[in-house]
Short mmCIF file of C-alpha atoms and ligand atoms in Angstrom, two decimals:
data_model
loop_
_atom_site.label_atom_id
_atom_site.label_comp_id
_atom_site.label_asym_id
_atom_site.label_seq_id
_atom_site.Cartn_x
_atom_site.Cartn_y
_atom_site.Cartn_z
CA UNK A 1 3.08 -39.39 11.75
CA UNK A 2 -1.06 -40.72 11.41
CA UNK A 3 -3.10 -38.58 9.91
CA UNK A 4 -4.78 -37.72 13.68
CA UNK A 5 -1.30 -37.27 14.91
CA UNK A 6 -0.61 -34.78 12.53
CA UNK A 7 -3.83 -32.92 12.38
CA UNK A 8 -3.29 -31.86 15.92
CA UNK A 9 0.31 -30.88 16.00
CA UNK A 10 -0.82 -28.68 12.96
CA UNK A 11 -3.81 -27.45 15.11
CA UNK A 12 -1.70 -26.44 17.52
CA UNK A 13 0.40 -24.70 15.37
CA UNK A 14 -3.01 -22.60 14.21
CA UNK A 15 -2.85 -24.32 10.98
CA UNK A 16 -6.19 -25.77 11.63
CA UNK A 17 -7.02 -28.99 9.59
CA UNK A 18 -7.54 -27.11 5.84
CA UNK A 19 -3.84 -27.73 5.13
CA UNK A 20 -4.41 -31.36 5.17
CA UNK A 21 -5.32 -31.99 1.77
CA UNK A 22 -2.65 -30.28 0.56
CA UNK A 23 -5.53 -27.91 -0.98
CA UNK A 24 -5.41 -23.70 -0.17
CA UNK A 25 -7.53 -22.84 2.46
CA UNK A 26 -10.44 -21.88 0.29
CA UNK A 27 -10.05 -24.96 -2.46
CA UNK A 28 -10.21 -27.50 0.22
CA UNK A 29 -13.44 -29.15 0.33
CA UNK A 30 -13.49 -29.19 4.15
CA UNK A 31 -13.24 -25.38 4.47
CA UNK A 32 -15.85 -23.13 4.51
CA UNK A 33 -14.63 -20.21 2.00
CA UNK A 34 -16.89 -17.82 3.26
CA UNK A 35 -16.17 -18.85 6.97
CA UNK A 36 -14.89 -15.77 9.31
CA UNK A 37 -12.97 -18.45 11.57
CA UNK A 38 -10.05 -18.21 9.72
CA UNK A 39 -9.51 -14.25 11.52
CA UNK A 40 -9.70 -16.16 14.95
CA UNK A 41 -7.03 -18.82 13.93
CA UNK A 42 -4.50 -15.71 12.57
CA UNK A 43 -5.76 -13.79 15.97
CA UNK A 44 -4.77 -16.08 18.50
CA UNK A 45 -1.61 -17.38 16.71
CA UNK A 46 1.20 -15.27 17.75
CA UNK A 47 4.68 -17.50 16.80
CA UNK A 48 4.87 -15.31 13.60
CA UNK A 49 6.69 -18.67 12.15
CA UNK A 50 7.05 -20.05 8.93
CA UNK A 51 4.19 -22.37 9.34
CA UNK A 52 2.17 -18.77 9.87
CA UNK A 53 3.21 -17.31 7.14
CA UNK A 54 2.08 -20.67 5.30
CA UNK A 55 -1.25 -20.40 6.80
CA UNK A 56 -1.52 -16.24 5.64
CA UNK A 57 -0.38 -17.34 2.36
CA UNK A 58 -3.13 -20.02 1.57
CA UNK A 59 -5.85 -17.70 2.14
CA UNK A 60 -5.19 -16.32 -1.66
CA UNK A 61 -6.52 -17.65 -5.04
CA UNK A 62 -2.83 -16.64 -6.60
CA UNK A 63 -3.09 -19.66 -9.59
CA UNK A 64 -1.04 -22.55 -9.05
CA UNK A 65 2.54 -21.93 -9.63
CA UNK A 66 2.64 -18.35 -10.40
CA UNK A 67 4.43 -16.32 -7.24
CA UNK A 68 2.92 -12.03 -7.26
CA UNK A 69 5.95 -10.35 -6.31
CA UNK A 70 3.98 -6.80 -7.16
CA UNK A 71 2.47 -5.70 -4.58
CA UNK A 72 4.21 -1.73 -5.13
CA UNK A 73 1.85 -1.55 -8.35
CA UNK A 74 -1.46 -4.11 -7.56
CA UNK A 75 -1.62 -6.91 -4.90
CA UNK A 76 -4.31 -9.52 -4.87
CA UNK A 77 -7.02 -9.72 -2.24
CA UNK A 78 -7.41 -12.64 0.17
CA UNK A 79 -10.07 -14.84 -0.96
CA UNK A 80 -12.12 -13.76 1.89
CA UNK A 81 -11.77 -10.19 1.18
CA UNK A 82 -12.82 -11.10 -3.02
CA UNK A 83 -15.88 -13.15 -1.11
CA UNK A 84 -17.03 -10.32 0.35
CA UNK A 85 -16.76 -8.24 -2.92
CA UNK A 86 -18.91 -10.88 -4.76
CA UNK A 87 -21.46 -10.88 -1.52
CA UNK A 88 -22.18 -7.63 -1.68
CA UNK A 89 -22.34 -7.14 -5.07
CA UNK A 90 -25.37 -9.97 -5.64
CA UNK A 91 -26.73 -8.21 -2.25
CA UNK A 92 -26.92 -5.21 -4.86
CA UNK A 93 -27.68 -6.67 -7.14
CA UNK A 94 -30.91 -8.31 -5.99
CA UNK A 95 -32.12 -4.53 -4.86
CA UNK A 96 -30.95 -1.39 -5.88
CA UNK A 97 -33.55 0.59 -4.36
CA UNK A 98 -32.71 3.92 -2.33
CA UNK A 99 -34.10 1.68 0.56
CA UNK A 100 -31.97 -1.10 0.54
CA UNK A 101 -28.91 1.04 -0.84
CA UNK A 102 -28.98 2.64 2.55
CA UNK A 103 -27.02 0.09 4.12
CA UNK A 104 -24.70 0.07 1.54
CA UNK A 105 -24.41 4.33 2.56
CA UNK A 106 -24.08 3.00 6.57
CA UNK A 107 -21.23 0.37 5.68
CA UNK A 108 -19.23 3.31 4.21
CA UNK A 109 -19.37 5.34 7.57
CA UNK A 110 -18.23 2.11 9.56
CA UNK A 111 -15.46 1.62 6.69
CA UNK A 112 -14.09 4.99 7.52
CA UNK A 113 -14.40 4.51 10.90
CA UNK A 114 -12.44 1.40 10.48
CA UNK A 115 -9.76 3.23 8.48
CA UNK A 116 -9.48 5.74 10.41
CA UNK A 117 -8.78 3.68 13.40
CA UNK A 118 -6.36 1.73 11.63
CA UNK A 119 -4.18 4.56 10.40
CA UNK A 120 -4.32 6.56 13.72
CA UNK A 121 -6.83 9.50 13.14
CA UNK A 122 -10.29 10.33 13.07
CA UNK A 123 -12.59 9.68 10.59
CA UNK A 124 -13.97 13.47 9.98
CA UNK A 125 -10.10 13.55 8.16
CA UNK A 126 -10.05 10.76 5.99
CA UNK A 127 -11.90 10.32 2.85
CA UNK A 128 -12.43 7.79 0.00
CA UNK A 129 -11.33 8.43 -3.03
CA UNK A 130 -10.87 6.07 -6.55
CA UNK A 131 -6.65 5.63 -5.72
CA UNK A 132 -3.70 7.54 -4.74
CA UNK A 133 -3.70 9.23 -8.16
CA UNK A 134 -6.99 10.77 -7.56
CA UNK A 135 -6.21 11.59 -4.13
CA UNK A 136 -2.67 13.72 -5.30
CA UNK A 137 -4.90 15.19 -7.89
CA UNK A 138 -7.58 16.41 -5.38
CA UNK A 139 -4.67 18.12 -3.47
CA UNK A 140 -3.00 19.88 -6.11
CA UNK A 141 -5.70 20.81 -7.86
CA UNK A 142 -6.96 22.54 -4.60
CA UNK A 143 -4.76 24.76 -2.76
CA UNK A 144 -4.61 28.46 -3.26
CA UNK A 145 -1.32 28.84 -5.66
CA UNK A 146 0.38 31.58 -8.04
CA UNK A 147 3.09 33.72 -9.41
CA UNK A 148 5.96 34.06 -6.44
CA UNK A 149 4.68 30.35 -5.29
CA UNK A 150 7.18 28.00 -5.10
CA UNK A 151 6.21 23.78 -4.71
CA UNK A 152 9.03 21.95 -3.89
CA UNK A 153 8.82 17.90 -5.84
CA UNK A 154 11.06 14.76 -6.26
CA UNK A 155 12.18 13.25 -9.14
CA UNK A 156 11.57 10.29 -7.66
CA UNK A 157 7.75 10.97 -7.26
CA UNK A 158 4.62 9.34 -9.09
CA UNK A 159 3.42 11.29 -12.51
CA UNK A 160 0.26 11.76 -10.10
CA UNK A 161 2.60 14.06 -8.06
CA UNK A 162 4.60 15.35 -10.39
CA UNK A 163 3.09 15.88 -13.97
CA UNK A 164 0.32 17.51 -12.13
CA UNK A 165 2.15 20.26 -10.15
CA UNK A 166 4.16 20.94 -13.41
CA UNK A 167 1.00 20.86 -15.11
CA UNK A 168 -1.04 23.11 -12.83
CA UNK A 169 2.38 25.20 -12.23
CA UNK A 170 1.99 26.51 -16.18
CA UNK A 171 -1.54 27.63 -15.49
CA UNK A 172 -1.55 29.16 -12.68
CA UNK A 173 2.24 30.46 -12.83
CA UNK A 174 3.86 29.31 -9.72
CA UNK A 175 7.27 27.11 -9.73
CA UNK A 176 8.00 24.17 -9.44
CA UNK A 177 11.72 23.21 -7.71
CA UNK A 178 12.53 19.38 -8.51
CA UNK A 179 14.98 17.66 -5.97
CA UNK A 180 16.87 14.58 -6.10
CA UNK A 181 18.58 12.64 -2.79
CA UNK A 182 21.68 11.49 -2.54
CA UNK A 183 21.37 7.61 -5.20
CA UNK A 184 23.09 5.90 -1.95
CA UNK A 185 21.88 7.72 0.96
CA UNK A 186 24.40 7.55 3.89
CA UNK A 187 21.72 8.36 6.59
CA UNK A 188 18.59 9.81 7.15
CA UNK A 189 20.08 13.62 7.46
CA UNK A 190 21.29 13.53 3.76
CA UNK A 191 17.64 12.91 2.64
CA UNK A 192 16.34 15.44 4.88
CA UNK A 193 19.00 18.12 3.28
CA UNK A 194 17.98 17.36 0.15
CA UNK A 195 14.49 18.81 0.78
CA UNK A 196 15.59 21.39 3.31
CA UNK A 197 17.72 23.40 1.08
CA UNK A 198 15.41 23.62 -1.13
CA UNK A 199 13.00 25.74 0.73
CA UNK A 200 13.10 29.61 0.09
CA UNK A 201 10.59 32.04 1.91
CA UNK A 202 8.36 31.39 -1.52
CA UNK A 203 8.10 27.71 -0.24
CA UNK A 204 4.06 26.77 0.01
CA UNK A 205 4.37 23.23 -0.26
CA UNK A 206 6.40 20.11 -0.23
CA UNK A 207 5.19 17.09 -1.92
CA UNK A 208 7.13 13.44 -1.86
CA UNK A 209 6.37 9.57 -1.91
CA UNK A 210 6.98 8.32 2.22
CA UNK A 211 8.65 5.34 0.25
CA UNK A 212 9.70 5.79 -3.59
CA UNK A 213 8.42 3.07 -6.26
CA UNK A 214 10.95 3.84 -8.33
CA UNK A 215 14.05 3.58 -6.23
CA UNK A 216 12.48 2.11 -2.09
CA UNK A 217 14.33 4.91 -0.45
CA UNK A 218 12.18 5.76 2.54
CA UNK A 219 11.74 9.20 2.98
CA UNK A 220 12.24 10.39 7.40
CA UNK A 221 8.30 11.95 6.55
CA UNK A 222 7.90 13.79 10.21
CA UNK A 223 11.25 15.17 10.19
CA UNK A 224 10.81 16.78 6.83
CA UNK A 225 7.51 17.35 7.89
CA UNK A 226 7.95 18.99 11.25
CA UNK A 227 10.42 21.46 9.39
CA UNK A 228 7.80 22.76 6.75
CA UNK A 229 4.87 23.30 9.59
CA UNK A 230 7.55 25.92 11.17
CA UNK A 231 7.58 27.53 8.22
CA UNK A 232 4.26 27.12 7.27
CA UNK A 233 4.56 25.13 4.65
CA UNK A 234 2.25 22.48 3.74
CA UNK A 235 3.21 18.75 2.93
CA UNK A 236 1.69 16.48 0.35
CA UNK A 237 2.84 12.70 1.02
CA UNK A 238 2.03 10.47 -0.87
CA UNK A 239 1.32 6.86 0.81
CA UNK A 240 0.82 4.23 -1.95
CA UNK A 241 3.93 2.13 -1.13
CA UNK A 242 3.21 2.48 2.52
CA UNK A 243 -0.47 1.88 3.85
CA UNK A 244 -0.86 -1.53 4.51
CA UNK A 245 2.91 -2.26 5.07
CA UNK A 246 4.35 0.34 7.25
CA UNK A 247 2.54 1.46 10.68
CA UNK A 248 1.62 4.42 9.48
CA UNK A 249 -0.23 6.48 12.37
CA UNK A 250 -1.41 10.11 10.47
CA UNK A 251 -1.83 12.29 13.48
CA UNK A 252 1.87 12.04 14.44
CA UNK A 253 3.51 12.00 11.24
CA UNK A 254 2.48 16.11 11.38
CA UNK A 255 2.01 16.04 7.56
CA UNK A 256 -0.82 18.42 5.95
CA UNK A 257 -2.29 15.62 3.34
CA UNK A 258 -1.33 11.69 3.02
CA UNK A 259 -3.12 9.82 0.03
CA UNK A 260 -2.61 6.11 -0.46
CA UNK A 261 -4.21 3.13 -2.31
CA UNK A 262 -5.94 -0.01 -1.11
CA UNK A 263 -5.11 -2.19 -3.85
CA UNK A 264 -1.35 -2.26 -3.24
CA UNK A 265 -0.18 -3.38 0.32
CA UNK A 266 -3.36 -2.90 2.16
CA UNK A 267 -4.06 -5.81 -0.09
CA UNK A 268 -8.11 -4.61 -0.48
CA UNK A 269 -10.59 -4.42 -3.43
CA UNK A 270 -9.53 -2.85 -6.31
CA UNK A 271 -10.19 1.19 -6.88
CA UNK A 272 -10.40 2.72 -3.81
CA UNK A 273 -8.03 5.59 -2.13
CA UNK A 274 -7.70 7.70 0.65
CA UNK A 275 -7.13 10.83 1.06
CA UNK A 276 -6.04 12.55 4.81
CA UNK A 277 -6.52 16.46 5.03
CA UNK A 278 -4.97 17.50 8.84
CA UNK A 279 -8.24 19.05 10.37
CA UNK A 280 -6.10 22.57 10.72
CA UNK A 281 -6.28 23.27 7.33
CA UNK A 282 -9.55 21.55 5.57
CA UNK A 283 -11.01 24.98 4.96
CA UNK A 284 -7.87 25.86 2.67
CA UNK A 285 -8.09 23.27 0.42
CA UNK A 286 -10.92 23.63 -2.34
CA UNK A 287 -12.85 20.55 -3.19
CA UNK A 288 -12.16 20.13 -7.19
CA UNK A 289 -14.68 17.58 -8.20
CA UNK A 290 -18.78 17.71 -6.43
CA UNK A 291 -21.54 16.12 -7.70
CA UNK A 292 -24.99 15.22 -6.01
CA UNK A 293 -24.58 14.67 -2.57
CA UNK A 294 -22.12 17.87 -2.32
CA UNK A 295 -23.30 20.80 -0.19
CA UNK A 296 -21.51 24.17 1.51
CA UNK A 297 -22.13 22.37 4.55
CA UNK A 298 -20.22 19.34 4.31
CA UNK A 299 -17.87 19.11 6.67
CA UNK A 300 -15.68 16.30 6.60
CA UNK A 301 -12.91 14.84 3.89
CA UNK A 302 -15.23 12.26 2.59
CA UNK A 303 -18.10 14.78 2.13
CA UNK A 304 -15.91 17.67 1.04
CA UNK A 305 -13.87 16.62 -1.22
CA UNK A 306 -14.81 12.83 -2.11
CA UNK A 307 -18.67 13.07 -3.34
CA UNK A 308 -18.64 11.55 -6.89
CA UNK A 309 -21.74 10.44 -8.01
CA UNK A 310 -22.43 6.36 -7.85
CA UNK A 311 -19.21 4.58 -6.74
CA UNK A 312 -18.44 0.57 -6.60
CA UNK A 313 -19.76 0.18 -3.10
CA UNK A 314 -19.67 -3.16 -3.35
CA UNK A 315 -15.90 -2.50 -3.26
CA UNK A 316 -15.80 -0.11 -1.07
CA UNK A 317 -17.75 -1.73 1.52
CA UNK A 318 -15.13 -5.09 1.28
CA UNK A 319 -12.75 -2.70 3.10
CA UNK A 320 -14.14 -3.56 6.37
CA UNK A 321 -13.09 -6.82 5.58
CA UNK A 322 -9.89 -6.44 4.36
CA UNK A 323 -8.78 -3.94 8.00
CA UNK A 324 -9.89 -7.16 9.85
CA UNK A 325 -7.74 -9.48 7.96
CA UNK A 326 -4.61 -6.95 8.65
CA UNK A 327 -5.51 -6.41 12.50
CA UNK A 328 -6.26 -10.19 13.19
CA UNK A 329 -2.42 -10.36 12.24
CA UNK A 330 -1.39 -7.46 13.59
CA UNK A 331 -0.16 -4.10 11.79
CA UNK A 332 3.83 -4.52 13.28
CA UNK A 333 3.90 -8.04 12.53
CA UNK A 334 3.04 -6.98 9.15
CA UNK A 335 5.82 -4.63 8.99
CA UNK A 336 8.08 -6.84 10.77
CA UNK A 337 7.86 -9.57 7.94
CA UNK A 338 7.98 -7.31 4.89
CA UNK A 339 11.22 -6.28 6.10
CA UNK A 340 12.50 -9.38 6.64
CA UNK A 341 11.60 -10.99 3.19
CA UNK A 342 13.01 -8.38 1.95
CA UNK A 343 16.28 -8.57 4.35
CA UNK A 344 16.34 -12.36 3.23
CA UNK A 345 16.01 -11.84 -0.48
CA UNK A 346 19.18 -8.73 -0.04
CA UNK A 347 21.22 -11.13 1.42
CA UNK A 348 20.61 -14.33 -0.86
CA UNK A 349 21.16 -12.05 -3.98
CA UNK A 350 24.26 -10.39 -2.50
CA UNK A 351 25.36 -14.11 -1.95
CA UNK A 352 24.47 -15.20 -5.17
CA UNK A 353 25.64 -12.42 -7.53
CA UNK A 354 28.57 -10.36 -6.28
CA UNK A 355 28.59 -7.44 -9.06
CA UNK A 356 24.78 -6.86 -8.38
CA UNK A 357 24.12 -3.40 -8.41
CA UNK A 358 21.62 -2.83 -5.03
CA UNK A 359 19.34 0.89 -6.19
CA UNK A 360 17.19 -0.01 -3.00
CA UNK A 361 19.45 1.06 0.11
CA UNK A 362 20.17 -1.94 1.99
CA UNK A 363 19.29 -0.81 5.82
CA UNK A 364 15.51 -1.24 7.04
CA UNK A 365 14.96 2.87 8.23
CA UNK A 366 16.50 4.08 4.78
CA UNK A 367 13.92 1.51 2.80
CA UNK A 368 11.02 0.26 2.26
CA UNK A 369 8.81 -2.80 1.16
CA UNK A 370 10.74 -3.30 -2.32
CA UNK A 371 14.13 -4.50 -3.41
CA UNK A 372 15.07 -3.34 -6.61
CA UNK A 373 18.70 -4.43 -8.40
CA UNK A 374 19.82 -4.46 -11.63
CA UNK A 375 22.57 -7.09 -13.21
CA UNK A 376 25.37 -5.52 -15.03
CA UNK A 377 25.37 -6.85 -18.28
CA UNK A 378 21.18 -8.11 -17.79
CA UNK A 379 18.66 -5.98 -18.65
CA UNK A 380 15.98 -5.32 -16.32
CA UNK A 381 12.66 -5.69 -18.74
CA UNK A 382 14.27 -8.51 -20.16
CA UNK A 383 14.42 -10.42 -16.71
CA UNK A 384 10.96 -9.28 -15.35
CA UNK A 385 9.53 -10.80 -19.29
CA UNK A 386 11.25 -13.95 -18.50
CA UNK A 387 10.58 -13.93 -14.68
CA UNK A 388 7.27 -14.01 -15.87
CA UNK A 389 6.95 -16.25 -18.71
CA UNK A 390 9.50 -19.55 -18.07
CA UNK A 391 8.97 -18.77 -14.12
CA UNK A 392 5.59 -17.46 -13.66
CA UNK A 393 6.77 -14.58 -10.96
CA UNK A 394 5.37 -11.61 -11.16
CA UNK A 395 7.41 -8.76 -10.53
CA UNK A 396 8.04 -5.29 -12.43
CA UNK A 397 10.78 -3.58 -14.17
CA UNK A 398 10.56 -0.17 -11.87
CA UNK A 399 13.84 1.34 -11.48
CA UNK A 400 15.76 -1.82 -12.33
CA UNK A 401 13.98 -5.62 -11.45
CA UNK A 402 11.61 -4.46 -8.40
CA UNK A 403 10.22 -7.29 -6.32
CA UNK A 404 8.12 -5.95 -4.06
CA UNK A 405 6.88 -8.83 -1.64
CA UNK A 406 4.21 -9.26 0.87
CA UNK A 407 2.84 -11.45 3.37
CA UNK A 408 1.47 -13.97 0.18
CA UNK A 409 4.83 -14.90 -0.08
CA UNK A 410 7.34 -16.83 2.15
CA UNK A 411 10.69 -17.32 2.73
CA UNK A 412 10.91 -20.11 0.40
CA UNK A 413 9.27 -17.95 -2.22
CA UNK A 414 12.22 -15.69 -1.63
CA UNK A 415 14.68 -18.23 -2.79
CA UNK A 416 12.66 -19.58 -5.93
CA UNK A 417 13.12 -15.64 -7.15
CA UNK A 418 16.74 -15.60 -6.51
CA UNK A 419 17.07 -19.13 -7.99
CA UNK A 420 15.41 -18.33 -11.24
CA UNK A 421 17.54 -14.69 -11.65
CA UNK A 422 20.34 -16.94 -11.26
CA UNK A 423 19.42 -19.46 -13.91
CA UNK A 424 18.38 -16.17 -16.39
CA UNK A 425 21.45 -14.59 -15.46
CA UNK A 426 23.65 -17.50 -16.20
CA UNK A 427 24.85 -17.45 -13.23
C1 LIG B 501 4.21 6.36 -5.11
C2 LIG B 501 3.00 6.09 -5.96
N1 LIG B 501 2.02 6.99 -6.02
C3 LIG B 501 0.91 6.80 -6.73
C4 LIG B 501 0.73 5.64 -7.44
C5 LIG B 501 -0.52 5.46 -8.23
O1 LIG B 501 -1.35 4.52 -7.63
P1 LIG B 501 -2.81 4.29 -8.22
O2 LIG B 501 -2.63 3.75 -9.59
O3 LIG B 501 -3.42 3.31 -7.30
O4 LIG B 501 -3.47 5.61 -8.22
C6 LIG B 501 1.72 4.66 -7.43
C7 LIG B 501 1.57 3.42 -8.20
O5 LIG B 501 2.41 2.59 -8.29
C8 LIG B 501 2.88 4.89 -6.65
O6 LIG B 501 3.86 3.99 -6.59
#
């Protein structure tokens, strides 16, 4: 095909003419890094094909050769989104006054406007904190709790949602009821039961991951949630493996707080959280940390219970950005394809290695964006070591080998990990 051939059969495909060098997006001499065009191009495309998924995939800086397969514990930023990040810090840089830091103070507002929008609620109920574990933190630290109070936890939860309602349970005397779920959950009852029993009329709160990081069982979060508010019994969920993969919408998942982090699958500049307080019950959480800004008066999440003295707003503000990249795709189509690399990477390794051990369930509704196995016989920090150093793939030993893909990586990408377990497996 001549070059002019090809150029417009990749136009057409919304690859635009970047590709053609064979350079990423923002390498290739042609480009304009900084350019905003690229969000019109994913926009309009709507085949969802591999040649997409190409396109998504060159707007990173991953280096050459190395495949992130980590997006449960950090997940790099598009180079736009980094860009931005790097614009507004030398805007910042070149005038810190109170003047000019205003607009830095009006970006924040349109940020959780932004956020709001995207995860279906209003902004008065969202705040920004540092990361999930500061969000979990600010929740159990500030609810009302003591002798007779009971908290119900998983063991499959974060330390920032566990270690910290045992912790706070030995000073203030309440207990704390650990559950498990079923290790291969037949359906989304089981899980349910698991919490449901535990609840005694001493029950004040609930507190799980929506998706677990150390196993990917997806938790049904309104059902369990829709059985504490009937008992009045609040729910802490915590969101880290879910915002920016799953199409999360807070008002109808009827849970009392949701904290997540923006440097995992919302793939967004590094050290910022969010924190979701359901407007019914704001006034019953205390705010645990103030600082200048703070008054009696302050009425929403951010204000109330996110004020802590100077931030990284250049970070912060990059969040605009970073929604935009995720809604010029589209949230479902997001979802859609996390599921399926992980579907695809299930099946290859069930093909490939016919003892392996699955601890992530295998159905989409009982999962989420991870796959974690283990090899009998292999052992798991051994293979995520080598994964890493004769394959360059970054992955994580959570649980067993977790790969935890997103939309950087393709299809192709999928196979290269199987191929490589294979060759450290012996296989
Ligand atoms: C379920 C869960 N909660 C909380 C966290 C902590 O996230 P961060 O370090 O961004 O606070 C993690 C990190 O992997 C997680 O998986």
């Amino acid at each position: 095909m001549s070059t002019t051939k090809r150029r417009r059969f990749l136009q057409q495909l919304g690859i635009g003419t970047a590709s053609l060098s064979g350079l990423p997006f923002h390498l290739d001499k042609n480009s304009n890094p900084s350019s905003r065009n690229i969000l019109q191009t994913l926009r309009k495309s709507t085949l969802y094909d591999e040649p997409y998924w190409e396109m998504v995939k060159r707007q990173f800086t991953v280096k050459t050769g190395y495949l992130m397969v980590n997006s449960a514990n950090l997940c790099p930023a598009p180079y736009f989104v980094t860009e931005a990040v790097d614009r507004y810090s030398r805007n910042l840089a070149q005038d810190v006054s109170f003047q000019h830091r205003s607009h830095f103070h009006e970006k924040r507002e349109r940020v959780l406007a932004a956020l709001a929008k995207y995860l279906g609620t209003s902004s008065q109920n969202i705040g920004i904190t540092r990361n999930t574990s500061e969000a979990n933190n600010i929740v159990v630290n500030g609810l009302d709790l003591g002798p007779g109070d009971e908290v119900i936890i998983w063991d499959q939860n974060h330390p920032s949602n566990n270690i910290t309602w045992k912790h706070r349970a030995k000073r203030h005397g309440f207990k704390v009821v650990e559950v498990s779920v079923p290790p291969d959950p037949g359906s989304a009852e089981e899980l349910i039961a698991s919490f449901t029993e535990a609840i005694t009329p001493d029950t004040r709160v609930i507190s799980f991951s929506h998706v677990s990081n150390v196993s990917g069982i997806h938790l049904p979060v309104k059902e369990i949630c829709v059985i504490a508010n009937k008992r009045g019994i609040y729910t802490l969920i915590d969101g880290a493996q879910t915002v920016g993969f799953l199409d999360v919408h807070l008002d109808d998942l009827a849970c009392s707080f949701y904290t997540a982090s923006t440097h995992k699958w919302l793939m967004g500049p590094m050290e910022n959280g969010i924190l979701f307080v359901h407007p019914d019950i704001q006034e019953e959480l205390w705010p645990n940390i103030m600082a200048a800004g703070w008054n009696e008066k302050s009425s929403t999440v951010d204000d109330k219970f996110c004020v802590l003295g100077q931030r990284n707003t250049p970070g912060t503000a990059a969040l605009i950005d970073i929604i935009e990249f995720h809604q010029s795709i589209g949230k479902k189509a997001i979802e859609k394809r996390i599921y399926q690399l992980n579907s695809y990477l299930k099946n290859a390794l069930k093909e490939s290695f016919h003892s392996i051990q699955f601890v992530t369930p295998y159905e989409e509704e009982l999962s989420g964006g991870v796959t974690i196995f283990k090899i009998p016989g292999k052992d798991a920090v051994s293979l995520f070591q080598q994964l890493y150093s004769d394959y360059k793939i970054a992955a994580a030993p959570t649980g067993g080998l977790r790969i935890s893909p997103t939309i950087n990586s393709t299809l192709s990408d999928m196979d290269r990990v199987v191929e490589a377990v294979k060759e450290l497996s012996g296989d």
